[in-house]
PDB file of C-alpha atoms and ligand atoms in Angstrom:
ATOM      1  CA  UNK A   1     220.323 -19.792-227.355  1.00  0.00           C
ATOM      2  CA  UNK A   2     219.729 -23.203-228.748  1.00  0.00           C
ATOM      3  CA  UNK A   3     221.907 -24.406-231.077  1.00  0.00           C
ATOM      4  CA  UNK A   4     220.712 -27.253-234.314  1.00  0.00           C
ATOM      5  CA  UNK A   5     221.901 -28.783-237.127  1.00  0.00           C
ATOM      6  CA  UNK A   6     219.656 -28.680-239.654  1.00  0.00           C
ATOM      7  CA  UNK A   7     219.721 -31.521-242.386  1.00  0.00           C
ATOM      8  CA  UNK A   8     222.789 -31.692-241.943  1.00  0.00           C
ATOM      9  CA  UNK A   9     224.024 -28.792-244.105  1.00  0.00           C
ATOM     10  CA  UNK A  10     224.044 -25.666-241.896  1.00  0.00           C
ATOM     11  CA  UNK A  11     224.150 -24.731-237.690  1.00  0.00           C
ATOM     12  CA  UNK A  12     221.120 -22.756-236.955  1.00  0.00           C
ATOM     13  CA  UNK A  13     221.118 -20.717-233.417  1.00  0.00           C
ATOM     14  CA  UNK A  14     218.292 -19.287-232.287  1.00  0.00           C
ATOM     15  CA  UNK A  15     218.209 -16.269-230.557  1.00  0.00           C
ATOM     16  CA  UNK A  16     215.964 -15.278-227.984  1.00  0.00           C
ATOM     17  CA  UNK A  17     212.016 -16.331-228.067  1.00  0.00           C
ATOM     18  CA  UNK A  18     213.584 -17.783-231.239  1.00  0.00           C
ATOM     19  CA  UNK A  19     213.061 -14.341-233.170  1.00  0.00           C
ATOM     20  CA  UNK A  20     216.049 -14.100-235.234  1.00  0.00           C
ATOM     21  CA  UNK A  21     218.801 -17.055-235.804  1.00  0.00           C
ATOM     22  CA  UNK A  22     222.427 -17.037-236.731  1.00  0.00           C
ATOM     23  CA  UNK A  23     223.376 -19.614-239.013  1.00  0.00           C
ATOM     24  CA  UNK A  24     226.934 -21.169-239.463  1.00  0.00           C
ATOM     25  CA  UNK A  25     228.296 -23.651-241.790  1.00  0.00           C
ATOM     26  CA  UNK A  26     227.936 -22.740-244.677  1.00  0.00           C
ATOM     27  CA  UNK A  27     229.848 -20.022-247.235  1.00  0.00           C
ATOM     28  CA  UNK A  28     226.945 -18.114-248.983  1.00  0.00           C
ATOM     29  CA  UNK A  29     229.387 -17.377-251.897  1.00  0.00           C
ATOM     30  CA  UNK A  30     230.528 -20.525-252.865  1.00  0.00           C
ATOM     31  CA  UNK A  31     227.586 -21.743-254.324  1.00  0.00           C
ATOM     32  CA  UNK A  32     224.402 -23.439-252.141  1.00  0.00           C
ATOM     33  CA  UNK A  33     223.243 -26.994-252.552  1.00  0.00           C
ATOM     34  CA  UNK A  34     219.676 -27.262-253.034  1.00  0.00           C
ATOM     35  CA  UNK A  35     219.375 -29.502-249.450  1.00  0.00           C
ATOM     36  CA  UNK A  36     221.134 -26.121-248.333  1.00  0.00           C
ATOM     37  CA  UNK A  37     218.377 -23.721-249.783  1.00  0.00           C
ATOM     38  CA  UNK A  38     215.621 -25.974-248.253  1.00  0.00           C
ATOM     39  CA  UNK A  39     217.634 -25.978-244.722  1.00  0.00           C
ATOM     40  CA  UNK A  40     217.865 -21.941-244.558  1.00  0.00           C
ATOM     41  CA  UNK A  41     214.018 -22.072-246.005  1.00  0.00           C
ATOM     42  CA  UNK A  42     213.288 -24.061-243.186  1.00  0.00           C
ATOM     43  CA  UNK A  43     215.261 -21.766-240.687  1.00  0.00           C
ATOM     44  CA  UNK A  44     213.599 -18.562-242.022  1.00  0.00           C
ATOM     45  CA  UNK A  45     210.547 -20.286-241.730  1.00  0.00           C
ATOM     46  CA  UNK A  46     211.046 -21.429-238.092  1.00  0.00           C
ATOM     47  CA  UNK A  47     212.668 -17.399-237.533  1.00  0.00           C
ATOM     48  CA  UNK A  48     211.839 -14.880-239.424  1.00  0.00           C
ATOM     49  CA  UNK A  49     215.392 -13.497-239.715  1.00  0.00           C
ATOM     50  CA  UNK A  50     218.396 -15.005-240.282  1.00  0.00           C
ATOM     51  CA  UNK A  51     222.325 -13.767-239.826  1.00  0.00           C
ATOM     52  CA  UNK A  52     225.192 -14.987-241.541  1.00  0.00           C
ATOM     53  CA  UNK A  53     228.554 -14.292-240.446  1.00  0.00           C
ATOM     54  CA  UNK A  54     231.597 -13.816-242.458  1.00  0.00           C
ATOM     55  CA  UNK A  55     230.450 -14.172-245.374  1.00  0.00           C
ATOM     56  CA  UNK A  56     232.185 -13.075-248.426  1.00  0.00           C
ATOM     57  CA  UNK A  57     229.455 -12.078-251.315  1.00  0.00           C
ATOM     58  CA  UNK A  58     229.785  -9.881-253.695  1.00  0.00           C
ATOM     59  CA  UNK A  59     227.079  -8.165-256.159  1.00  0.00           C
ATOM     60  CA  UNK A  60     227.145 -11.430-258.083  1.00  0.00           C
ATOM     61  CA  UNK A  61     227.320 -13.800-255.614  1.00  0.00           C
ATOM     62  CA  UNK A  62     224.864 -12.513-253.371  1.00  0.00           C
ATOM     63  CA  UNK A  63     222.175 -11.971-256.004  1.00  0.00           C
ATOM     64  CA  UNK A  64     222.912 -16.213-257.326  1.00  0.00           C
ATOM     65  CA  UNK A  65     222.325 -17.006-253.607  1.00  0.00           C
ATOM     66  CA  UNK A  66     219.375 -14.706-253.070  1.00  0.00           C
ATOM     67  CA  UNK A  67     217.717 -16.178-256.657  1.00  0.00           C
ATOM     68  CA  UNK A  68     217.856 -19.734-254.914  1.00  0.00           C
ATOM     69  CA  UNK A  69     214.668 -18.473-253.325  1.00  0.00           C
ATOM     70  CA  UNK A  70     212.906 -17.309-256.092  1.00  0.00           C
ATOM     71  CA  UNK A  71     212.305 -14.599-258.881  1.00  0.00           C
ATOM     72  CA  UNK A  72     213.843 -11.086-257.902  1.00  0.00           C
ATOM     73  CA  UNK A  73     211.908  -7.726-258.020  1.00  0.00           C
ATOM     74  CA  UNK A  74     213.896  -4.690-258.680  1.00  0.00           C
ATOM     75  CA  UNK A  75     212.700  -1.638-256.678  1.00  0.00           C
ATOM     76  CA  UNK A  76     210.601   1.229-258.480  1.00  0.00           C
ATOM     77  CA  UNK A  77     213.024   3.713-256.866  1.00  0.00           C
ATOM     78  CA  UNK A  78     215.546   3.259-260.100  1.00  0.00           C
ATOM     79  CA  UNK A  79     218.042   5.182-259.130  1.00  0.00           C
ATOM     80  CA  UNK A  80     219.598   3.321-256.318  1.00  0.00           C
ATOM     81  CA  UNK A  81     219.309  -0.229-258.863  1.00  0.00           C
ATOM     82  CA  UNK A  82     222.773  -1.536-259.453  1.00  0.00           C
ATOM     83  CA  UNK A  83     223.580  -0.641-263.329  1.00  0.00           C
ATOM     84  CA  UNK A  84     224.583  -4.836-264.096  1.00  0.00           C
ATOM     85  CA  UNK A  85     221.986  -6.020-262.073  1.00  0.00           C
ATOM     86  CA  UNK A  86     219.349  -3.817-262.278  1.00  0.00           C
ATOM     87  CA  UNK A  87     217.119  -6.511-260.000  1.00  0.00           C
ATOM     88  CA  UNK A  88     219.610  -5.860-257.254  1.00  0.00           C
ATOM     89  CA  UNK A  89     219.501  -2.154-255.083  1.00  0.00           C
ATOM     90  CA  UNK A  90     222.311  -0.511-253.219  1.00  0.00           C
ATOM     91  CA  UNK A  91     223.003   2.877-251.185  1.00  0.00           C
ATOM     92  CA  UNK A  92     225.012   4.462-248.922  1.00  0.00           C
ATOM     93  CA  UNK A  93     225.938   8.097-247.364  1.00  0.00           C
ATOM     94  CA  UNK A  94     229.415   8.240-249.301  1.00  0.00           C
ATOM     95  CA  UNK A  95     229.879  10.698-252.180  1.00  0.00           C
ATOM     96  CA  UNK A  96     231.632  10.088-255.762  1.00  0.00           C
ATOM     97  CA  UNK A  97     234.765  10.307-253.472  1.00  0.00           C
ATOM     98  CA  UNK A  98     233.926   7.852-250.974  1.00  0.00           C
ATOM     99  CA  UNK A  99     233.643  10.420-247.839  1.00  0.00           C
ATOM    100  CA  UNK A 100     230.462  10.438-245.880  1.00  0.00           C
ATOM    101  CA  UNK A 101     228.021  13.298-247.497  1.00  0.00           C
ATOM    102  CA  UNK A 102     225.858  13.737-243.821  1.00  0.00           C
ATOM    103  CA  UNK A 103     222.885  12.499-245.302  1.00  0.00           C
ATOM    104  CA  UNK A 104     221.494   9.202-244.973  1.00  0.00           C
ATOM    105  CA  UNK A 105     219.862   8.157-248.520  1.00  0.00           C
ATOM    106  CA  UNK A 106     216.207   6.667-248.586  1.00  0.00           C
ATOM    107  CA  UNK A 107     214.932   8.011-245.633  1.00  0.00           C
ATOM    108  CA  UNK A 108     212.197   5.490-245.380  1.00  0.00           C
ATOM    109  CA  UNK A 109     214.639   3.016-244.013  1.00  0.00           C
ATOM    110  CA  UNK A 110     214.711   4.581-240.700  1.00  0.00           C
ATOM    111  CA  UNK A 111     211.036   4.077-239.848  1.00  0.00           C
ATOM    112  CA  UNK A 112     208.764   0.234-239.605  1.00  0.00           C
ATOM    113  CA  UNK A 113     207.830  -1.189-242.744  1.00  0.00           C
ATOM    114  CA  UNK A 114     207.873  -3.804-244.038  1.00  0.00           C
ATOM    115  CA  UNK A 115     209.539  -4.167-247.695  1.00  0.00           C
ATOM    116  CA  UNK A 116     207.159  -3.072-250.676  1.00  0.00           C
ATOM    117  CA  UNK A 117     204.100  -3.478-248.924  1.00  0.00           C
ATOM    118  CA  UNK A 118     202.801  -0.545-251.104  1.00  0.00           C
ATOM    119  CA  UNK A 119     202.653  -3.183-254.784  1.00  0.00           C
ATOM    120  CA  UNK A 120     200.192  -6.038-254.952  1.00  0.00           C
ATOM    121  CA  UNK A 121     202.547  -8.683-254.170  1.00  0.00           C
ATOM    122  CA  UNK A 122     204.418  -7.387-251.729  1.00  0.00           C
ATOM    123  CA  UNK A 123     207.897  -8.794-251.107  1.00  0.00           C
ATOM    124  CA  UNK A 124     209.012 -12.421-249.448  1.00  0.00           C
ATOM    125  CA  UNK A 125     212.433 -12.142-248.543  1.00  0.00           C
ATOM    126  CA  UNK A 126     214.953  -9.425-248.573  1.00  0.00           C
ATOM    127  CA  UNK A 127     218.853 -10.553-248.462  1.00  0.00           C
ATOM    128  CA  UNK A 128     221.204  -7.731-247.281  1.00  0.00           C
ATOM    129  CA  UNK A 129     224.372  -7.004-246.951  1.00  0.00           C
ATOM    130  CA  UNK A 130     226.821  -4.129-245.869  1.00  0.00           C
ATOM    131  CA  UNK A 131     229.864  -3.097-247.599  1.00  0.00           C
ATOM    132  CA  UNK A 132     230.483  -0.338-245.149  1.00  0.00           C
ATOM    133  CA  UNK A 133     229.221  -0.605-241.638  1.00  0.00           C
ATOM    134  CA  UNK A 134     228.765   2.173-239.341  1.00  0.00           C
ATOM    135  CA  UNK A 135     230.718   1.640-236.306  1.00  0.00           C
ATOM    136  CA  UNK A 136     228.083   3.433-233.941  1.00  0.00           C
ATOM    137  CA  UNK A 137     224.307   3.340-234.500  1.00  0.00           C
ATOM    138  CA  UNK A 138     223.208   1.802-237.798  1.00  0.00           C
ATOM    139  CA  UNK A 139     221.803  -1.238-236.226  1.00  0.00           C
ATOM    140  CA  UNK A 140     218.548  -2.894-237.880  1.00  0.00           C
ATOM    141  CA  UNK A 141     215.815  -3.538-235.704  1.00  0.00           C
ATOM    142  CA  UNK A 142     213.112  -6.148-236.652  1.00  0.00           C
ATOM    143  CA  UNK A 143     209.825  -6.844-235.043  1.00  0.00           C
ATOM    144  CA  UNK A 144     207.849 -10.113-234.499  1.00  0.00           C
ATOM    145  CA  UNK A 145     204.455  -9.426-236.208  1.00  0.00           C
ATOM    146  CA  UNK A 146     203.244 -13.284-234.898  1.00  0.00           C
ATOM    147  CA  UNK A 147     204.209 -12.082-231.700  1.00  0.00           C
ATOM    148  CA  UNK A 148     202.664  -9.059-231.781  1.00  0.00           C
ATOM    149  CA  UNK A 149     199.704 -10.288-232.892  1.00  0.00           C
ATOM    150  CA  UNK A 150     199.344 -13.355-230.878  1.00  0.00           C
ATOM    151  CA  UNK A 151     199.574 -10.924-227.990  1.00  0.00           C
ATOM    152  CA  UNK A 152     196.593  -8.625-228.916  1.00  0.00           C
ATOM    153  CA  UNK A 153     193.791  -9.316-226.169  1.00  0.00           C
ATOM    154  CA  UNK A 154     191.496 -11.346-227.948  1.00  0.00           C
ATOM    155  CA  UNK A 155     188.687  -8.386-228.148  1.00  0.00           C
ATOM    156  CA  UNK A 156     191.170  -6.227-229.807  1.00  0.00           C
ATOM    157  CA  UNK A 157     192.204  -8.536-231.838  1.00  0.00           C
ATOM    158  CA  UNK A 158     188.768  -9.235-233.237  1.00  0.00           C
ATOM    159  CA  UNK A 159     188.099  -5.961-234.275  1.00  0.00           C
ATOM    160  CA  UNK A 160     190.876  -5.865-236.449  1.00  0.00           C
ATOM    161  CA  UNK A 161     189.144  -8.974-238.350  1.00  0.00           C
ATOM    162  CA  UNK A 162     188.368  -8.243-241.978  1.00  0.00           C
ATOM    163  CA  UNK A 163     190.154  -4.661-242.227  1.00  0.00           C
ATOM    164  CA  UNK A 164     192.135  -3.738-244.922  1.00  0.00           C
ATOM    165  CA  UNK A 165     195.146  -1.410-244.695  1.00  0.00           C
ATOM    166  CA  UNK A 166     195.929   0.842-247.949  1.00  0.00           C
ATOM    167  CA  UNK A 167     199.598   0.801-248.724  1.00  0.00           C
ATOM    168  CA  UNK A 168     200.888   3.907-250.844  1.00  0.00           C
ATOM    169  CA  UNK A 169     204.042   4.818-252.018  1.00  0.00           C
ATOM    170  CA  UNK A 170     203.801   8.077-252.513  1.00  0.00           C
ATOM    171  CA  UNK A 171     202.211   8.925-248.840  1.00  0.00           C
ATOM    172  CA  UNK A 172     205.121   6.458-247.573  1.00  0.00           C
ATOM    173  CA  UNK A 173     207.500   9.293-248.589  1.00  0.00           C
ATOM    174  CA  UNK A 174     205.714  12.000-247.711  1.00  0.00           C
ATOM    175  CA  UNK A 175     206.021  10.758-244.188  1.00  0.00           C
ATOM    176  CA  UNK A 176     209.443  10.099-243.751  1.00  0.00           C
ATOM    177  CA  UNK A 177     210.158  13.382-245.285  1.00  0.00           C
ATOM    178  CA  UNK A 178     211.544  11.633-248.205  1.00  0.00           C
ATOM    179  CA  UNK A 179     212.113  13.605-251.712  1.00  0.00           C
ATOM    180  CA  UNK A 180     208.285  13.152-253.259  1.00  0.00           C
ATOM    181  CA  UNK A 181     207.473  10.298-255.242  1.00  0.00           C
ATOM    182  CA  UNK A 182     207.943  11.141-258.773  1.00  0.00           C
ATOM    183  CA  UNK A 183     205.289  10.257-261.226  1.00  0.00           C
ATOM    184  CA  UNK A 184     206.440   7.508-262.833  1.00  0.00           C
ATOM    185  CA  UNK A 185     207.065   6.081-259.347  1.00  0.00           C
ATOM    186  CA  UNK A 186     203.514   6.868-258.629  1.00  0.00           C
ATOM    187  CA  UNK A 187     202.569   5.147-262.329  1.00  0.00           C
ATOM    188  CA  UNK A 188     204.280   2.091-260.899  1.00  0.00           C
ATOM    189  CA  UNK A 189     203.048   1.790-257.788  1.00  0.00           C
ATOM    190  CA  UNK A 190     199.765   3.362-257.398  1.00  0.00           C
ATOM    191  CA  UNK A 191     198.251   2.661-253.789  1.00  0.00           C
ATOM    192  CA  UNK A 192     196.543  -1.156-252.936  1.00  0.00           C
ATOM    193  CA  UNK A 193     195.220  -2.402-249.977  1.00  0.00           C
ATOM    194  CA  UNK A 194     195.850  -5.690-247.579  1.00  0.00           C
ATOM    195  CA  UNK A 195     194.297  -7.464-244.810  1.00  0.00           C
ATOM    196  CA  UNK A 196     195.691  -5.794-241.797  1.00  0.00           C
ATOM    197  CA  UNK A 197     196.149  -9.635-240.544  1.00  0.00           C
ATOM    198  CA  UNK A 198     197.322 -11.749-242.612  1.00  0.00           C
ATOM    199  CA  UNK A 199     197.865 -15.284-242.786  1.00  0.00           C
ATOM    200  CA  UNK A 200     201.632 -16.033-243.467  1.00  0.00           C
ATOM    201  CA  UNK A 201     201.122 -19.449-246.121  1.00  0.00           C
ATOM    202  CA  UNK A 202     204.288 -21.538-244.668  1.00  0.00           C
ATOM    203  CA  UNK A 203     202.654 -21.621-241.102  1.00  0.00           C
ATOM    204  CA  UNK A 204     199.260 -20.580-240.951  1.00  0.00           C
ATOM    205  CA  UNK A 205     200.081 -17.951-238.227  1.00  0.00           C
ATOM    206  CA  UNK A 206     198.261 -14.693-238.177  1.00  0.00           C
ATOM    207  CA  UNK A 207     200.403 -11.631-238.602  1.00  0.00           C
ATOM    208  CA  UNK A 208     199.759  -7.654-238.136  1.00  0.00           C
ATOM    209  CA  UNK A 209     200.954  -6.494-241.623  1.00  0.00           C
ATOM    210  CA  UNK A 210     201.287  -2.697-241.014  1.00  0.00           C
ATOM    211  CA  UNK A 211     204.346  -0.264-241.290  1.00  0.00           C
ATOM    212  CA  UNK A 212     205.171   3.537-242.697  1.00  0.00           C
ATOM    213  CA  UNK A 213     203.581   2.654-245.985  1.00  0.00           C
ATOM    214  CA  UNK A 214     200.289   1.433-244.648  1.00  0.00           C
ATOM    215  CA  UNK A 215     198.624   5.230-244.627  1.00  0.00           C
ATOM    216  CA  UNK A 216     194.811   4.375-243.345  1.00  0.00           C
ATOM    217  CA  UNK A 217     191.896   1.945-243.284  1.00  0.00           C
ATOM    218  CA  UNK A 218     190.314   1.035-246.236  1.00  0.00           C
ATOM    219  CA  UNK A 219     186.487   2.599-245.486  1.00  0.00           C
ATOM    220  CA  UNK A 220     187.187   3.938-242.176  1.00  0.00           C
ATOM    221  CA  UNK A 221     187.809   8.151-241.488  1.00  0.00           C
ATOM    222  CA  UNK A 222     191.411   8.494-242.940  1.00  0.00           C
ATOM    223  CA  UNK A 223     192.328  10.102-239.086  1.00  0.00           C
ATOM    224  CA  UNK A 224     190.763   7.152-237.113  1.00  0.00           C
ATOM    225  CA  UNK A 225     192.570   4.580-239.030  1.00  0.00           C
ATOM    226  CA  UNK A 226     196.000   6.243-239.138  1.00  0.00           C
ATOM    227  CA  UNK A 227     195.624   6.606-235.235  1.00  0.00           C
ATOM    228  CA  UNK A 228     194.771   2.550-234.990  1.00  0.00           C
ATOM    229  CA  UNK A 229     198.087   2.020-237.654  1.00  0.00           C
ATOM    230  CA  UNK A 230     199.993   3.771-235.253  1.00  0.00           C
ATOM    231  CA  UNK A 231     198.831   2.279-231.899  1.00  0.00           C
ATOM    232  CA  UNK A 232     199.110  -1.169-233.590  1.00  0.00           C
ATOM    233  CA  UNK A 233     202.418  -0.001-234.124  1.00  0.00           C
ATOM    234  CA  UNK A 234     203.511   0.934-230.768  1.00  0.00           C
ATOM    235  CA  UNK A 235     202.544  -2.364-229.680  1.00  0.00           C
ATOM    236  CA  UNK A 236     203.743  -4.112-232.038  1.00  0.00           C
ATOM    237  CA  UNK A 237     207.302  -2.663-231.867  1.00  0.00           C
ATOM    238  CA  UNK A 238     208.027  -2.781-227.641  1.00  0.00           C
ATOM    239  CA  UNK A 239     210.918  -4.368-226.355  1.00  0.00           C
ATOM    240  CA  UNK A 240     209.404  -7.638-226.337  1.00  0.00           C
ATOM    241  CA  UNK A 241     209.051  -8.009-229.998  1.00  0.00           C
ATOM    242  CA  UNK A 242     212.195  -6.716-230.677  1.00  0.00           C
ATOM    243  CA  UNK A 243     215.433  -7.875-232.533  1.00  0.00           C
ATOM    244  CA  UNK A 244     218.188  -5.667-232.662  1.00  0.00           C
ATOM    245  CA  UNK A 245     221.370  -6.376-235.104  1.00  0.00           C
ATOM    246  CA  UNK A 246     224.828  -4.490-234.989  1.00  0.00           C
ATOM    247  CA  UNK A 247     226.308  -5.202-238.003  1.00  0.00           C
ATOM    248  CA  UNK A 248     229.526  -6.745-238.202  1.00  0.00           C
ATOM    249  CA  UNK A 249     232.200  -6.617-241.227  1.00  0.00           C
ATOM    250  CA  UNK A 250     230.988  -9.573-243.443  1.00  0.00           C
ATOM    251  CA  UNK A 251     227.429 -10.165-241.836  1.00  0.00           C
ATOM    252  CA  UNK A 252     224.571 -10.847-244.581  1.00  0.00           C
ATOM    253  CA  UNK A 253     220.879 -10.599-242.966  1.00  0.00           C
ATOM    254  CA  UNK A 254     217.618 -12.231-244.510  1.00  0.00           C
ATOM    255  CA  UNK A 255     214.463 -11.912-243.155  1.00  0.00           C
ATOM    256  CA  UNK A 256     210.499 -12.741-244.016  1.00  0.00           C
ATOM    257  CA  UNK A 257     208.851  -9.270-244.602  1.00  0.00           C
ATOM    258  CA  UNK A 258     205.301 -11.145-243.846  1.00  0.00           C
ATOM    259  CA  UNK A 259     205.618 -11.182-240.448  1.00  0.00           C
ATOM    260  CA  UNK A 260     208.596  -8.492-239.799  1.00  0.00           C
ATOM    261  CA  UNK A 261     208.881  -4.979-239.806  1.00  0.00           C
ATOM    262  CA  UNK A 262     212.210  -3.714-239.621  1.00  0.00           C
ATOM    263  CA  UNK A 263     214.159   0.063-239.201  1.00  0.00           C
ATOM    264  CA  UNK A 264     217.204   1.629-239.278  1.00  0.00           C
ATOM    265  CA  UNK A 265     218.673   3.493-236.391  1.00  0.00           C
ATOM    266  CA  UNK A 266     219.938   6.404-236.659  1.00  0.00           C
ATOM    267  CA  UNK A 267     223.872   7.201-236.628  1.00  0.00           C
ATOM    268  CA  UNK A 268     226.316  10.270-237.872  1.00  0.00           C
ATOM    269  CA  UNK A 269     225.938  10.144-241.143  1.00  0.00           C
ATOM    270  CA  UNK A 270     228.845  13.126-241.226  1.00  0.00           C
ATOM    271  CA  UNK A 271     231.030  10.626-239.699  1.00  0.00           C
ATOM    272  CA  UNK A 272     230.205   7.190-240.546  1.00  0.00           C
ATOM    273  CA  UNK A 273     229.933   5.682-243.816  1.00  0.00           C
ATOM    274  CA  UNK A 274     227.285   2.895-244.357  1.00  0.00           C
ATOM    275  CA  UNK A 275     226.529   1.253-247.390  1.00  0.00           C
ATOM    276  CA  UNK A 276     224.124  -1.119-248.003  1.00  0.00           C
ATOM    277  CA  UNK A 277     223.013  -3.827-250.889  1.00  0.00           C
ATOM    278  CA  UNK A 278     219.964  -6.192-251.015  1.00  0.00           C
ATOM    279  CA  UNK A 279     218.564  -8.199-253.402  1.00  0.00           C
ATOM    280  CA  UNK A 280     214.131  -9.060-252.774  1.00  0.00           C
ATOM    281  CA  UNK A 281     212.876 -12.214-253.747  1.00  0.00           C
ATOM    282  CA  UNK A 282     209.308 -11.630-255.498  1.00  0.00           C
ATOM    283  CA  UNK A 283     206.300 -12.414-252.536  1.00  0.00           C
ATOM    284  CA  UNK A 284     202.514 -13.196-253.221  1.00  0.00           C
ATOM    285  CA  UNK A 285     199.615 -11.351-252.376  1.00  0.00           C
ATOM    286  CA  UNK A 286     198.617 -11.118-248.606  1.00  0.00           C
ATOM    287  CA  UNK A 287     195.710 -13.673-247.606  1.00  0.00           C
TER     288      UNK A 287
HETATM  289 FE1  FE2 B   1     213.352  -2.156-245.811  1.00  0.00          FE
END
């Protein structure tokens, strides 16, 4: 791992192919300078998704840090939205009582996507944190999308030129068995469509944007183009491409959701209790 100071305001580590960095030095809730902002802008740049250690945020804190980055977007599921800041989203396995109910909430965690792809400006960064960490599974995995692209024999790759994916909420839930979209959810977010590569604006890099709510090919046989979503998809998330985090007490993850897709693994929900909160900084639409 190689380890950098950046501008002089934060230690950025990179993990391996530089997928994924940890960054020390600085303490997310006591306020970030601007040189700081541009520093971990930089490092999320350079690695698509960051970890911070021992960090101490709570709802307020983390959504002032996560609004140095931009507008926030609260999610069209409003149920899990925080009730004083409505822009910010948590959820968790624990009932009114705090013991684990056995069910993990928003089932659409568990499988690839990438964050809101299904709205026309899909979302830039998503800053999370967990107030209760499962001590055994729970991990979230992210996947290089440069990578996986960049890796794509160059034939392949060229047939995927000038496709467009259609993202849809409401299919996204019907296939991670989710409770069905409800109609105001499907009001909100009725489906769109994206390049299937995009070009991520920071870096000019080409990126597979795919994922569980990408459901088919815009103009292709809804079959054929769910089988070539879910090919690209096996590619894209081998070993290779792969970043796994185990959360620790006090970590708080970022990451670029233009060229990631990211999971949850599964644990005992009966057992463990997991909680999560996030804040999503507003994106653009794919190019
Ligand atoms: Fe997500």
């Amino acid at each position: 791992m190689a380890n950098s100071k950046v501008a002089g305001q934060i230690d950025v580590t990179a993990k391996a192919n530089d997928f994924g960095a940890e960054i020390g030095g600085i303490d997310l809730a006591a306020g970030v300078s601007e040189a700081a902002v541009k520093a971990i802008h930089a490092a999320i740049i350079g690695h698509k998704v960051l970890v911070f250690r021992d960090q101490q945020l709570d709802d307020e804190s983390h959504f002032a840090f996560a609004e140095c980055f931009g507008p926030l977007e609260g999610h069209i599921n409003v149920s899990t939205r925080l009730e004083n800041l409505p822009k910010m989203q948590s959820f968790g396995n624990l009932d009114a009582t705090g013991k684990p109910t056995g069910v993990h909430p928003e089932g659409g965690t568990l499988v690839w996507h990438t964050d809101k792809s299904y709205v026309a400006r899909p979302s830039l960064f998503t800053i999370l944190r967990s107030p209760f960490v499962a001590k055994e599974g729970g991990e979230t995995c992210f996947a290089d999308m440069q990578r996986a692209y960049e890796s794509l024999d160059a034939a392949r790759a060229e047939r995927l030129q000038g496709l467009r994916a259609v993202h849809d909420w409401k299919r996204s839930r019907e296939k991670s068995d989710e409770r069905a979209a409800t109609a105001a959810e499907i009001a909100a977010a009725p489906p769109v469509d994206h390049p299937l590569v995009r070009t991520h604006p920071d870096t000019g890099a080409r990126t597979l944007y795919i994922g569980n709510h990408a459901s088919h090919i815009l103009g292709q046989e809804r079959a054929e183009g769910e089988a070539l979503l879910a090919d690209l998809e096996r590619h894209a998330t081998q070993d290779q491409f792969i970043y796994r985090h185990s959360w620790r007490d006090n970590d708080v993850l970022m990451w670029d959701n233009r060229c990631t897709i990211h999971c949850v693994m599964p644990y005992d929900a009966a057992r463990e209790r997991r909680v999560v909160c996030r804040a999503v900084v507003q994106g653009d639409r794919p190019v």
